[in-house]
Tab-separated table of C-alpha atoms in Angstrom:
chain	number	residue	atom	x	y	z
J	1	MET	CA	12.477	9.484	-7.029
J	2	ILE	CA	12.100	12.822	-5.232
J	3	ASN	CA	9.589	14.017	-7.845
J	4	ALA	CA	7.548	10.861	-7.239
J	5	ASP	CA	7.457	11.698	-3.517
J	6	PHE	CA	6.310	15.225	-4.329
J	7	CYS	CA	3.598	13.882	-6.634
J	8	THR	CA	2.445	11.532	-3.882
J	9	GLY	CA	2.299	14.433	-1.454
J	10	SER	CA	0.129	16.355	-3.901
J	11	VAL	CA	-2.210	13.377	-4.241
J	12	LEU	CA	-2.493	13.066	-0.456
J	13	ILE	CA	-3.414	16.734	-0.207
J	14	SER	CA	-6.145	16.168	-2.812
J	15	PHE	CA	-7.440	13.198	-0.818
J	16	GLY	CA	-8.232	15.603	2.008
J	17	ALA	CA	-10.834	17.368	-0.129
J	18	LEU	CA	-12.467	14.097	-1.151
J	19	LEU	CA	-12.374	11.740	1.812
J	20	GLY	CA	-15.872	10.625	2.677
J	21	LYS	CA	-17.315	11.971	-0.562
J	22	CYS	CA	-16.204	9.337	-3.062
J	23	SER	CA	-15.359	5.668	-3.251
J	24	PRO	CA	-11.876	4.124	-3.227
J	25	GLY	CA	-12.280	3.390	-6.951
J	26	GLN	CA	-12.930	7.045	-7.669
J	27	LEU	CA	-9.893	7.977	-5.574
J	28	LEU	CA	-7.795	5.568	-7.633
J	29	VAL	CA	-8.946	7.138	-10.908
J	30	MET	CA	-8.277	10.601	-9.488
J	31	THR	CA	-4.782	9.482	-8.456
J	32	MET	CA	-3.986	8.328	-11.980
J	33	PHE	CA	-5.145	11.613	-13.504
J	34	GLU	CA	-3.350	13.701	-10.919
J	35	ALA	CA	-0.121	11.738	-11.370
J	36	ALA	CA	-0.354	12.547	-15.086
J	37	PHE	CA	-1.126	16.248	-14.590
J	38	PHE	CA	1.409	16.901	-11.819
J	39	PRO	CA	4.527	16.816	-14.070
J	40	ILE	CA	2.745	18.993	-16.638
J	41	ASN	CA	1.946	21.554	-13.947
J	42	GLU	CA	5.504	21.378	-12.641
J	43	TYR	CA	6.957	21.867	-16.127
J	44	ILE	CA	4.735	24.867	-16.846
J	45	LEU	CA	5.520	26.557	-13.524
J	46	LEU	CA	9.244	25.874	-13.366
J	47	SER	CA	10.303	25.874	-17.030
J	48	VAL	CA	7.822	27.922	-19.031
J	49	LEU	CA	6.948	30.582	-16.439
J	50	GLU	CA	10.366	30.280	-14.724
J	51	ILE	CA	8.868	30.569	-11.247
J	52	LYS	CA	11.218	29.914	-8.342
J	53	ASP	CA	9.314	27.586	-6.028
J	54	ALA	CA	11.301	27.133	-2.834
J	55	GLY	CA	9.797	24.355	-0.787
J	56	GLY	CA	7.289	23.277	-3.415
J	57	SER	CA	4.439	25.414	-2.152
J	58	MET	CA	2.987	25.962	-5.628
J	59	THR	CA	3.898	22.732	-7.356
J	60	ILE	CA	2.868	20.474	-4.492
J	61	HIS	CA	0.512	22.142	-2.046
J	62	THR	CA	-1.384	24.562	-4.245
J	63	PHE	CA	-1.753	22.106	-7.112
J	64	GLY	CA	-2.927	19.333	-4.769
J	65	ALA	CA	-5.438	21.581	-3.031
J	66	TYR	CA	-6.949	23.044	-6.174
J	67	PHE	CA	-6.972	19.685	-7.971
J	68	GLY	CA	-8.858	18.129	-5.054
J	69	LEU	CA	-11.341	20.995	-4.891
J	70	THR	CA	-11.900	20.808	-8.653
J	71	ILE	CA	-12.595	17.079	-8.509
J	72	ALA	CA	-14.942	17.625	-5.546
J	73	ARG	CA	-16.843	20.193	-7.624
J	74	VAL	CA	-17.000	17.861	-10.624
J	75	LEU	CA	-18.299	14.992	-8.496
J	76	HIS	CA	-20.876	17.172	-6.701
J	77	ARG	CA	-24.453	16.132	-7.388
J	78	PRO	CA	-27.111	18.473	-5.957
J	79	GLN	CA	-29.774	15.748	-5.816
J	80	LEU	CA	-27.749	14.010	-3.108
J	81	ASP	CA	-28.524	16.682	-0.498
J	82	LYS	CA	-31.189	14.331	0.869
J	83	SER	CA	-28.493	11.863	1.906
J	84	ARG	CA	-26.472	14.272	4.054
J	85	HIS	CA	-27.154	12.107	7.083
J	86	ARG	CA	-24.790	9.512	5.584
J	87	GLU	CA	-21.882	11.955	5.349
J	88	GLY	CA	-19.399	11.276	8.032
J	89	SER	CA	-16.554	9.105	9.032
J	90	VAL	CA	-16.426	5.540	7.765
J	91	TYR	CA	-13.757	2.913	8.172
J	92	HIS	CA	-12.020	3.264	4.795
J	93	SER	CA	-11.874	7.086	4.921
J	94	ASP	CA	-10.389	6.921	8.418
J	95	LEU	CA	-7.899	4.317	7.202
J	96	PHE	CA	-6.838	6.467	4.218
J	97	ALA	CA	-6.439	9.495	6.493
J	98	MET	CA	-4.276	7.495	8.905
J	99	ILE	CA	-2.100	6.093	6.102
J	100	GLY	CA	-1.673	9.589	4.644
J	101	ALA	CA	-0.731	11.029	8.022
J	102	ILE	CA	1.838	8.268	8.609
J	103	TYR	CA	3.273	8.742	5.109
J	104	LEU	CA	3.642	12.484	5.633
J	105	TRP	CA	5.121	11.953	9.089
J	106	MET	CA	7.733	9.555	7.691
J	107	PHE	CA	8.762	11.544	4.625
J	108	TRP	CA	8.386	15.128	5.882
J	109	PRO	CA	9.399	15.111	9.541
J	110	SER	CA	9.671	18.494	11.158
């Protein structure tokens, strides 16, 4: 159950790189792929490379950040530079950001 929470945290970090740039359907597909790759990354770091990761900085934060940036690069289409005026806050991206912030506030209080 704890590993599922860590995987969810990694997905929420990846959402930060993609909010406003892709649709909720694309975010759902990304979530499924990331949930599949997270345990593989964790196994490689902790078992194969025997890295001591206190606090999950590499398995959660670094993986989530780089996964989100990689997906943003894959989804980038240069011909869409003409539609930059439409980039900005919309209702569903604000809603996802609020839900993510509440989730992190509940599960990782400081």
